[in-house]
Short mmCIF file of C-alpha atoms and ligand atoms in Angstrom, two decimals:
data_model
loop_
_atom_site.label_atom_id
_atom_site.label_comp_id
_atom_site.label_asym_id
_atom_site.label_seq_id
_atom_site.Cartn_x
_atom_site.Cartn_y
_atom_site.Cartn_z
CA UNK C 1 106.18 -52.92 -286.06
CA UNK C 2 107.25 -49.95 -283.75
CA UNK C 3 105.19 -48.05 -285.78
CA UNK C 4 101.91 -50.03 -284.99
CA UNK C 5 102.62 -50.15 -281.65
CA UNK C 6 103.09 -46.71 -281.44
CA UNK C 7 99.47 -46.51 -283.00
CA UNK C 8 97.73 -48.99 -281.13
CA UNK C 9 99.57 -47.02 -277.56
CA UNK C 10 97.94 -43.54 -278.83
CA UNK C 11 94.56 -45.14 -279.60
CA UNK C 12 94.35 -46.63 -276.00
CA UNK C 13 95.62 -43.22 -274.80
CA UNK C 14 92.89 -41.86 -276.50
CA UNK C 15 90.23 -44.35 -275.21
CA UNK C 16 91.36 -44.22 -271.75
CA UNK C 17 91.22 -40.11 -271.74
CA UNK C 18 87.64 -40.70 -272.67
CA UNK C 19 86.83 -42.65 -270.62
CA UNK C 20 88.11 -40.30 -267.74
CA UNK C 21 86.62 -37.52 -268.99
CA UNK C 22 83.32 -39.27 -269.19
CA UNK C 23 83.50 -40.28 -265.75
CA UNK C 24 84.29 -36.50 -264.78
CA UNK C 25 81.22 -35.44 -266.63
CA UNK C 26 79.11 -34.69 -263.62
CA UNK C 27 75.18 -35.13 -264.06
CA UNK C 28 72.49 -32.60 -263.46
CA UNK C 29 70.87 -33.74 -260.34
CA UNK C 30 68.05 -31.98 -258.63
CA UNK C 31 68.05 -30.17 -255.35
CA UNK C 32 64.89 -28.86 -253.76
CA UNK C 33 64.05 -26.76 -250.35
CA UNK C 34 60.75 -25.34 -248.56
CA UNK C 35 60.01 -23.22 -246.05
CA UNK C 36 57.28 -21.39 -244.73
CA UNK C 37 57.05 -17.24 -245.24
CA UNK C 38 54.91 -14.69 -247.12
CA UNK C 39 51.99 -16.40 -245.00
CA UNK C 40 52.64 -19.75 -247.66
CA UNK C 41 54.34 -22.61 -248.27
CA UNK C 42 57.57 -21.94 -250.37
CA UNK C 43 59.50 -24.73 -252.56
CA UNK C 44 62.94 -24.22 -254.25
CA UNK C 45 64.28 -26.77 -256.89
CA UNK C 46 66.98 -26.35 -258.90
CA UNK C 47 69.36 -28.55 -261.14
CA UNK C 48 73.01 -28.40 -260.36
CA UNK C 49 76.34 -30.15 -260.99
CA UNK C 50 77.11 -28.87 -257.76
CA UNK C 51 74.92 -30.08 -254.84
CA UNK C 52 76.40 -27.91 -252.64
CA UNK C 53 76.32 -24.79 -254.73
CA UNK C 54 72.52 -25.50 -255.09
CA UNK C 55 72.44 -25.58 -251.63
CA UNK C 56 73.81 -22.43 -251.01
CA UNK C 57 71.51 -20.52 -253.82
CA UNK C 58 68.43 -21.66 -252.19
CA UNK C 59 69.80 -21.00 -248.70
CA UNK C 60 70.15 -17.34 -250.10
CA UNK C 61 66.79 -17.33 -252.09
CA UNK C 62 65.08 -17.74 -248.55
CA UNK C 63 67.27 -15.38 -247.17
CA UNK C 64 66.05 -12.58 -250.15
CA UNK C 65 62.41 -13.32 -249.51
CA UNK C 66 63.10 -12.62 -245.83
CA UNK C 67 64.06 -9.63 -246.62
CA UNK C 68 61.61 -8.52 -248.98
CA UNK C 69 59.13 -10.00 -246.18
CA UNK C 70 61.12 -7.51 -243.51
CA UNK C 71 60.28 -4.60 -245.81
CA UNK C 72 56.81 -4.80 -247.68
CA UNK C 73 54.69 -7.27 -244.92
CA UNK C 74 51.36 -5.55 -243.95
CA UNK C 75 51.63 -7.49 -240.74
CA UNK C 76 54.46 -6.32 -239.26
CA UNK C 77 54.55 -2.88 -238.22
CA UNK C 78 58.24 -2.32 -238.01
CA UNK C 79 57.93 -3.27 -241.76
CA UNK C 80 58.70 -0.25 -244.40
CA UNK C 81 54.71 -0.83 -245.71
CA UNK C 82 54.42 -0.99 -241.77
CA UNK C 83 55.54 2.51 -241.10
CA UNK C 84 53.90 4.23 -243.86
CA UNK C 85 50.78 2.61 -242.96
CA UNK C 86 51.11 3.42 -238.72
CA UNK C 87 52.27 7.01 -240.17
CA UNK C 88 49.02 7.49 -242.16
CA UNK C 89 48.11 10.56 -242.45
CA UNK C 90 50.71 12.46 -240.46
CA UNK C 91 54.24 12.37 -242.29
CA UNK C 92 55.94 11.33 -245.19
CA UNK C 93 58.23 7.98 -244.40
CA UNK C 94 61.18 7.18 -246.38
CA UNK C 95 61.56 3.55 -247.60
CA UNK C 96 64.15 1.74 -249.83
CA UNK C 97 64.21 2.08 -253.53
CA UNK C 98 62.64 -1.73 -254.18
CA UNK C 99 59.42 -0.91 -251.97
CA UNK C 100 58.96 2.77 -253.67
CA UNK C 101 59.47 0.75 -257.13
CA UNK C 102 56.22 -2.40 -256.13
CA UNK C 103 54.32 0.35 -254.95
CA UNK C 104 54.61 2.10 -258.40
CA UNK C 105 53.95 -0.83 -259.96
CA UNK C 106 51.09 -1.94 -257.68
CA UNK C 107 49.35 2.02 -258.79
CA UNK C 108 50.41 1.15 -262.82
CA UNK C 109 47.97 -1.73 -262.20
CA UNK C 110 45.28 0.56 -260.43
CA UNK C 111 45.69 2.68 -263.45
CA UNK C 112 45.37 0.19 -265.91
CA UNK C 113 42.19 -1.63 -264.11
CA UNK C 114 40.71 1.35 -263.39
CA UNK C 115 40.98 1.01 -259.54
CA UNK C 116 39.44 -2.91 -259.90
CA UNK C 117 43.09 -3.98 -258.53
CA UNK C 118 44.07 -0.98 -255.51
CA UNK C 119 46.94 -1.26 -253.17
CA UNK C 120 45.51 0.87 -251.11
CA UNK C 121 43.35 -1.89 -250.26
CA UNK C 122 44.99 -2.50 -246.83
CA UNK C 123 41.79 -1.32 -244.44
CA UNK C 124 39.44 -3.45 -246.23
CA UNK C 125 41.69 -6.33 -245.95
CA UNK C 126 42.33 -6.07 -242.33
CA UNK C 127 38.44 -5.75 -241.86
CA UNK C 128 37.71 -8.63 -243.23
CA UNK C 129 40.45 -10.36 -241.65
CA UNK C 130 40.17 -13.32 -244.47
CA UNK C 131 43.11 -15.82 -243.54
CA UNK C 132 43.46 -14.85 -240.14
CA UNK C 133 41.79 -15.23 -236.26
CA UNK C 134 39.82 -12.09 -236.47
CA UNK C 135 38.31 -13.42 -239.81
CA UNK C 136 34.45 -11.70 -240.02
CA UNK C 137 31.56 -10.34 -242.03
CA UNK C 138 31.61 -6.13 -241.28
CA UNK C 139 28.71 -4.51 -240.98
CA UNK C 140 27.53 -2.05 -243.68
CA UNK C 141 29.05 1.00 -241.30
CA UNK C 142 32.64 -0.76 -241.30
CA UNK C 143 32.33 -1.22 -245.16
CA UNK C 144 31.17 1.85 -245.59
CA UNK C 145 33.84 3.98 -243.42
CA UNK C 146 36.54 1.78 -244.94
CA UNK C 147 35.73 2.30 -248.54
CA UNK C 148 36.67 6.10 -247.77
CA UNK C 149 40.13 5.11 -247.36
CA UNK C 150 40.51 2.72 -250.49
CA UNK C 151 42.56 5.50 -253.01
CA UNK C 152 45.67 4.67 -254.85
CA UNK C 153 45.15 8.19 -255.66
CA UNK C 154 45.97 9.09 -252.24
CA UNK C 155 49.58 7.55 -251.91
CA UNK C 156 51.81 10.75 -251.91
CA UNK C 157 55.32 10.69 -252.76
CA UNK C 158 58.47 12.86 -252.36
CA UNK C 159 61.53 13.35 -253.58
CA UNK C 160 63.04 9.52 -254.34
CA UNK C 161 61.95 7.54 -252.00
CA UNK C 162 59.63 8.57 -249.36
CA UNK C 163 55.98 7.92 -249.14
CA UNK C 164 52.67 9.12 -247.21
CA UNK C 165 49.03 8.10 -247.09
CA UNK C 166 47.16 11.21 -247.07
CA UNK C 167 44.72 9.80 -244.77
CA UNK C 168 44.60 8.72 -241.32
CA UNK C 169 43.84 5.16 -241.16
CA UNK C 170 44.28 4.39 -244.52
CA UNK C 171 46.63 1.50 -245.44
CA UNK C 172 49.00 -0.53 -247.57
CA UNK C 173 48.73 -4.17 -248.83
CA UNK C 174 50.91 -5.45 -250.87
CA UNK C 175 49.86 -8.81 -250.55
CA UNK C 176 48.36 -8.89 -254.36
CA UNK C 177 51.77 -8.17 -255.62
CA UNK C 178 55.18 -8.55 -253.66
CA UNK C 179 54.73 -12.61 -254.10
CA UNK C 180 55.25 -12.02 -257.76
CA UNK C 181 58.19 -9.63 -256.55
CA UNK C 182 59.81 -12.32 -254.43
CA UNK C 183 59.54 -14.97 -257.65
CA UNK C 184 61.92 -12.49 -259.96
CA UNK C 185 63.99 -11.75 -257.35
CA UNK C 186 64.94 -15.15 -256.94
CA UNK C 187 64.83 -16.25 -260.16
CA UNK C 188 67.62 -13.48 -260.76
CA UNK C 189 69.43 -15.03 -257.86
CA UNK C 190 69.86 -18.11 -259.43
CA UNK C 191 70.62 -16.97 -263.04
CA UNK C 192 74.01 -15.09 -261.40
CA UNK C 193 74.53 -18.28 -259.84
CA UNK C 194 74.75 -19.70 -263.12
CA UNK C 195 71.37 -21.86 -262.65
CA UNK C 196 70.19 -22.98 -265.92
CA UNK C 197 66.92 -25.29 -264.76
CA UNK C 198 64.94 -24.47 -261.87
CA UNK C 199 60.94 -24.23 -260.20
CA UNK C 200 60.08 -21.48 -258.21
CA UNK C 201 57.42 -21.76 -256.39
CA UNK C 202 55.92 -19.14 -254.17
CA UNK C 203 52.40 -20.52 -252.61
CA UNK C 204 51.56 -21.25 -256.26
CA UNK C 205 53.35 -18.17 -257.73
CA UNK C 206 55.17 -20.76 -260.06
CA UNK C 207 58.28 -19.81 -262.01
CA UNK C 208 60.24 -21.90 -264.92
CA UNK C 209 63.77 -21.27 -265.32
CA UNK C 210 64.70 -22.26 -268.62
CA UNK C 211 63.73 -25.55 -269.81
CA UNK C 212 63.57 -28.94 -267.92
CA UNK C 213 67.16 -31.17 -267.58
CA UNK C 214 66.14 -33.09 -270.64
CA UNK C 215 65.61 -29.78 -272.86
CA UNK C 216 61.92 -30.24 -273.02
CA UNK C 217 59.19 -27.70 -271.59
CA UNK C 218 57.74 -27.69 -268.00
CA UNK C 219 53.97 -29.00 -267.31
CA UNK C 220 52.66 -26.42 -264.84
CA UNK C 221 49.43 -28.47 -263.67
CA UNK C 222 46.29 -25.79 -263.20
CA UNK C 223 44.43 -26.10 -259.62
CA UNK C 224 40.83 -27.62 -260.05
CA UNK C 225 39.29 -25.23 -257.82
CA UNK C 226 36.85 -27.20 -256.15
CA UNK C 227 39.18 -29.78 -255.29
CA UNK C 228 41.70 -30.21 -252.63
CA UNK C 229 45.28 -28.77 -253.40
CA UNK C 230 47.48 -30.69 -255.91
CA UNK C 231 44.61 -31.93 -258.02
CA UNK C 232 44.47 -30.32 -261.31
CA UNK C 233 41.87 -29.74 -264.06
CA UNK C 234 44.88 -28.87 -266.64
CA UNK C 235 47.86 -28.67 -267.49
CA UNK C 236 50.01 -25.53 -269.51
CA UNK C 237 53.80 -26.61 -271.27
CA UNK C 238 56.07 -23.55 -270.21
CA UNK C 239 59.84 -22.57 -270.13
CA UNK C 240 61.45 -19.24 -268.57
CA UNK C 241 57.94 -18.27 -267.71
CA UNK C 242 55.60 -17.91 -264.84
CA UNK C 243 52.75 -18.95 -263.97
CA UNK C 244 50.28 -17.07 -261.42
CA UNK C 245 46.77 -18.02 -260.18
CA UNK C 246 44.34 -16.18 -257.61
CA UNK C 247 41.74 -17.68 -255.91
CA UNK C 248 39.01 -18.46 -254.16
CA UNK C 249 39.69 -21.69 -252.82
CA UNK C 250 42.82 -21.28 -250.12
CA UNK C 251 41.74 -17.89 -248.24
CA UNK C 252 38.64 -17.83 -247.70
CA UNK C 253 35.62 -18.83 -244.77
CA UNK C 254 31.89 -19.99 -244.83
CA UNK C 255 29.04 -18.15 -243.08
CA UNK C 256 25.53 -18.84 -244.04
CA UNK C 257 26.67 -21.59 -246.57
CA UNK C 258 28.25 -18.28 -248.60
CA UNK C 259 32.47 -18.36 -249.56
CA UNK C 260 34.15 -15.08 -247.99
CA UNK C 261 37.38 -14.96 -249.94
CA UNK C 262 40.48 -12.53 -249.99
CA UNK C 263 40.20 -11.00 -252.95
CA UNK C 264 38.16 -7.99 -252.43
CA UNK C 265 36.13 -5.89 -254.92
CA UNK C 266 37.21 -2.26 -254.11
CA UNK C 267 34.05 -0.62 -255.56
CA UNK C 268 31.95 -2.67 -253.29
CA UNK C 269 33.92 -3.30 -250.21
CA UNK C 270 33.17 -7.10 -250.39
CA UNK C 271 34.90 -10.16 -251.91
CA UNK C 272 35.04 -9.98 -255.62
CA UNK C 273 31.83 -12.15 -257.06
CA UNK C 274 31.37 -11.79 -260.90
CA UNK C 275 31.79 -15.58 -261.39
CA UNK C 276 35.52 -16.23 -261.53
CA UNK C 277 36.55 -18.87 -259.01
CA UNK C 278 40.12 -19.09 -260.70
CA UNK C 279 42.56 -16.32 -263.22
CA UNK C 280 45.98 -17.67 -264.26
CA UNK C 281 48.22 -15.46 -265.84
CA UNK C 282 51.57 -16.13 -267.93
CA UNK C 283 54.00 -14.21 -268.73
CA UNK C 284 57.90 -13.40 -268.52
CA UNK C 285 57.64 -11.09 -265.19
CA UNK C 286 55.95 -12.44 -262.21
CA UNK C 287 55.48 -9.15 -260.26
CA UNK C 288 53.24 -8.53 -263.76
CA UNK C 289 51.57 -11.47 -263.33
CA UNK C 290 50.88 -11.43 -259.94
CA UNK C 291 49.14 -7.88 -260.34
CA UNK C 292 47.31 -9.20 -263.61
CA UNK C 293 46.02 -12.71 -262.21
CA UNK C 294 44.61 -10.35 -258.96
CA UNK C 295 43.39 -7.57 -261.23
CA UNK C 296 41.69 -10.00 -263.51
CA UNK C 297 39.90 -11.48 -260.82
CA UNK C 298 38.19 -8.69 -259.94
CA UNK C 299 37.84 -6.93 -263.17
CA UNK C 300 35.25 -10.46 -264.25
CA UNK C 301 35.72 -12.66 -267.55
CA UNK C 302 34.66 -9.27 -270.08
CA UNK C 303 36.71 -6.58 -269.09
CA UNK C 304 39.85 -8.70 -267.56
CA UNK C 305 40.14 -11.05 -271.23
CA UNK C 306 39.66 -7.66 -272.77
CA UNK C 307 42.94 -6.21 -270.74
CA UNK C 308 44.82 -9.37 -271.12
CA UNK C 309 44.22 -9.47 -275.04
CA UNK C 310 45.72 -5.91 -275.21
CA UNK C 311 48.99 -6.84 -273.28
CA UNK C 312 51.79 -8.16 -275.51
CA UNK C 313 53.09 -11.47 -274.00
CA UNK C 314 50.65 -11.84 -271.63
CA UNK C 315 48.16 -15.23 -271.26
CA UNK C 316 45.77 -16.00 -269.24
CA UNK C 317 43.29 -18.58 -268.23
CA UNK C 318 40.20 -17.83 -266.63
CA UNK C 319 37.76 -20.33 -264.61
CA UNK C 320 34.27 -19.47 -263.90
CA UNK C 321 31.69 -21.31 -260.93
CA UNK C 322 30.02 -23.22 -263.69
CA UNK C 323 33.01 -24.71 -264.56
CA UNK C 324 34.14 -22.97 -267.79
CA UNK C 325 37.17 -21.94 -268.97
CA UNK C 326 38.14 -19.37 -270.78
CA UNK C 327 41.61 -18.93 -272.28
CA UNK C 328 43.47 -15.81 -274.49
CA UNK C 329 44.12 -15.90 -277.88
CA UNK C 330 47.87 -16.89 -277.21
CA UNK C 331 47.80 -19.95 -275.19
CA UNK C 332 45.34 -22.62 -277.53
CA UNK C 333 48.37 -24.55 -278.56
CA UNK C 334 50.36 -24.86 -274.64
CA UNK C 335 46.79 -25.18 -272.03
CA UNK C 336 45.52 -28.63 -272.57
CA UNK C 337 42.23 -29.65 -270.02
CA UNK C 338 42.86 -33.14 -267.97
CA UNK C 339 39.53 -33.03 -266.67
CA UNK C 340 36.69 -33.00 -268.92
CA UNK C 341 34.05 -32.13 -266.73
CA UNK C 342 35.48 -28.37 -267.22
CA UNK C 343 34.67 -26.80 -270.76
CA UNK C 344 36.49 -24.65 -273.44
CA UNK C 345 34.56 -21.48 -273.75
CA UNK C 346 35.98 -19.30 -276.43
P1 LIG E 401 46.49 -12.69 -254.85
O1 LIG E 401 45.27 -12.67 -255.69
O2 LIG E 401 47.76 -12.45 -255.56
O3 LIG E 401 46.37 -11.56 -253.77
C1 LIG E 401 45.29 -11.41 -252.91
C2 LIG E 401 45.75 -10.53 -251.81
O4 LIG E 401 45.90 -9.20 -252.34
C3 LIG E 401 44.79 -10.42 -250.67
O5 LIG E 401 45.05 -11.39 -249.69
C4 LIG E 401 45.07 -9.01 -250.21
O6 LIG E 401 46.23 -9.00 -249.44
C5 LIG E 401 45.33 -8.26 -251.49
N1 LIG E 401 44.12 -7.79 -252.16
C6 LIG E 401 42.82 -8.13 -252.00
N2 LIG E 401 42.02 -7.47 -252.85
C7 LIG E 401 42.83 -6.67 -253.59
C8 LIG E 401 42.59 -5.72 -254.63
N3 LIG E 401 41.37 -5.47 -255.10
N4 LIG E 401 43.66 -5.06 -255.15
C9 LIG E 401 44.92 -5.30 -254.69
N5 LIG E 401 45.20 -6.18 -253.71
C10 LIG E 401 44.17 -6.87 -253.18
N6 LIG E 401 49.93 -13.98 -245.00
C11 LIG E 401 49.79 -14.35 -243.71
O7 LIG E 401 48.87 -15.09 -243.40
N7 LIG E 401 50.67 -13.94 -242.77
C12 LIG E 401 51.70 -13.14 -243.08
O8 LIG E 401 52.49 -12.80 -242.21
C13 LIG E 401 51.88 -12.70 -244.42
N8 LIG E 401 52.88 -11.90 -244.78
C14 LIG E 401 53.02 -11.53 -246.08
C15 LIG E 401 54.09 -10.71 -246.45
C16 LIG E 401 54.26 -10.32 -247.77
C17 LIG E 401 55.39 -9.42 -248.14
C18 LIG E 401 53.37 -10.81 -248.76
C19 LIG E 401 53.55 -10.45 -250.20
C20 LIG E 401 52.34 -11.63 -248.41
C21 LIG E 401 52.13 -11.99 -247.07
N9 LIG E 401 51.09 -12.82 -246.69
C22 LIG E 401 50.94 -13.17 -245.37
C23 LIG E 401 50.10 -13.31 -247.67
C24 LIG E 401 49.13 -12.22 -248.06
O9 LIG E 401 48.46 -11.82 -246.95
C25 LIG E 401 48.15 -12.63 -249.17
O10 LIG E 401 47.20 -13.47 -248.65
C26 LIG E 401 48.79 -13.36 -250.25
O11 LIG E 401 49.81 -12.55 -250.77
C27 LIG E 401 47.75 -13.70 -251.28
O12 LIG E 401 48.38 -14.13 -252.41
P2 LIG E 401 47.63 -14.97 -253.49
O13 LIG E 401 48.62 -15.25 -254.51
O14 LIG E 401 46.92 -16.09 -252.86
O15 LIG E 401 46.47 -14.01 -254.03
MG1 LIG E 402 48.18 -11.33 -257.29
#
């Protein structure tokens, strides 16, 4: 008898511990932020235990991207891409390590494109003024002058970190790049903060930290481009990847019934037109990405699925005006089209 009791008191110990610990189990809930910076709409989400916690990484997430902002915006000229631009020309002006390191990478991708993708691009882009109050079509002579001073050739460096533009007037942009920049930075915040699920999401510079909650993939949606944001024309499964489109269809004005966009065609001096309305790259890093998806856009459907196909680990989707899509080798399986007025063109 004592002995069953003492059974039947263990078993009920048992249950009731379970029971606790159940109940101590916290879920995964979701907590998402946005802002405005990098000239775009920024949204944090991220799955926690901790609401608080996730609070606190996306406070200092916004906080990061200030700071890259601070150091490699165009537009501001206290700005490290600032100074070296305002000091074109005339001296060499030292910068931190992470702006000398996206400017490296931003000239690996002029290299690789053969000048199609240039950060050097920064005259051009403030001529056109695309995005901004000043937006307008040059004339030839503008075009002209300013293609002088489009060189990736002509960044100088010394020693570790200090940079020069060899020419007066000539200037910095970043803007194809750093967005990608901000997106690993980030993402690295929240991986020390022990973040296992998150979406980054940089004005449509999209990252996936590891898989969703319930251990299946993400479903980036594509951007239809002739439709108004948020509609898509497909959808890609990801996990700890990113996704990276450029353009034509946010920055851009009409004149004469003709699209002005930013993306700008460095050999000509006026907005990339070979057909591509849309290039989505994925990948693992989305500085890469960001480059690629920019540098594809301008190098046209040949030459860019040609580059893509000879990067390991690299995918991309490509959408021309007449509404077809091409995709790399890699991605058949994971791209899936939700709108069948666009068609496969492989
Ligand atoms: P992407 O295709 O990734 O990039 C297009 C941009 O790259 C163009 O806008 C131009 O900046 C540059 N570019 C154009 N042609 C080429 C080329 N051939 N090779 C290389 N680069 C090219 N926007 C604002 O309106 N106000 C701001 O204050 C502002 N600050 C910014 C600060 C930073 C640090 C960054 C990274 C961006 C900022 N932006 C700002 C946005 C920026 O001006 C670009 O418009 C934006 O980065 C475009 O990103 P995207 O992904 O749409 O296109
Ligand atoms: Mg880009």
């Amino acid at each position: 008898m004592k002995n069953k009791i003492l059974k039947y008191s263990i078993l009920a110990a048992i249950i009731i511990l379970t029971i606790v610990q159940v109940g101590c189990t916290k879920e995964l809930q979701m907590v998402s932020d946005s802002t405005y910076m990098l000239g775009t709409y920024l949204q944090l989400s991220v799955w926690t235990t901790n609401k608080q916690e996730g609070m606190d990484t996306i406070k200092s997430s916004f906080e990061r991207i200030k700071e890259i902002e601070d150091k490699m915006s165009a537009n501001l000229d206290e700005s490290e891409i600032g100074q070296i631009n305002l000091n074109a020309g005339k001296t060499y002006v030292e910068v931190s390590e992470e702006t000398v390191d996206i400017i490296e990478r931003a000239i690996h991708y002029a290299e690789l494109t053969n000048g199609a993708f240039d950060p050097a691009i920064g005259k051009l882009v403030k001529l056109w003024g695309i995005g901004t109050e000043n937006e307008r079509i040059p004339t030839q002579d503008e075009i002209q002058n300013a293609l002088q001073l489009v060189d990736y050739q002509k960044i100088e460096f010394q020693g570790d970190n200090k940079v020069k533009l060899s020419e007066a007037d000539m200037r910095i942009d970043l803007g194809g790049i750093a967005k990608g920049y901000a997106a690993d930075e980030v993402t690295k915040i929240m991986k020390n903060k022990g973040i296992k699920h998150a979406i980054i999401n940089l004005g449509g510079n999209v990252v996936t930290l590891g898989k969703k909650a319930d251990g299946t993939s993400w479903k980036v949606g594509i951007q239809d481009p002739f439709e108004p944001t948020g509609t898509h024309m497909g959808v890609i499964e990801v996990y700890d990847q990113t996704v990276v489109t450029s353009g034509n269809y946010e920055r851009y004005f009409m004149a004469d019934d003709k699209r002005y966009h930013h993306i700008i065609d460095p050999k000509t001096g006026y907005p990339a037109e070979n057909g591509i309305i849309s290039a989505t790259i994925i990948t693992n890093s989305s500085t890469d990405a960001d480059g690629l998806s920019t540098s594809i856009y301008v190098l046209g459907v040949e030459k860019g699925m040609q580059l893509i196909e000879s990067l390991e680990n690299v995918e991309c989707i490509i959408i021309t005006e007449d509404k077809k899509v091409y995709t790399s080798t890699g991605l058949t399986e994971r791209f899936q089209i939700i709108d069948s007025s666009f068609q496969i063109e492989n």
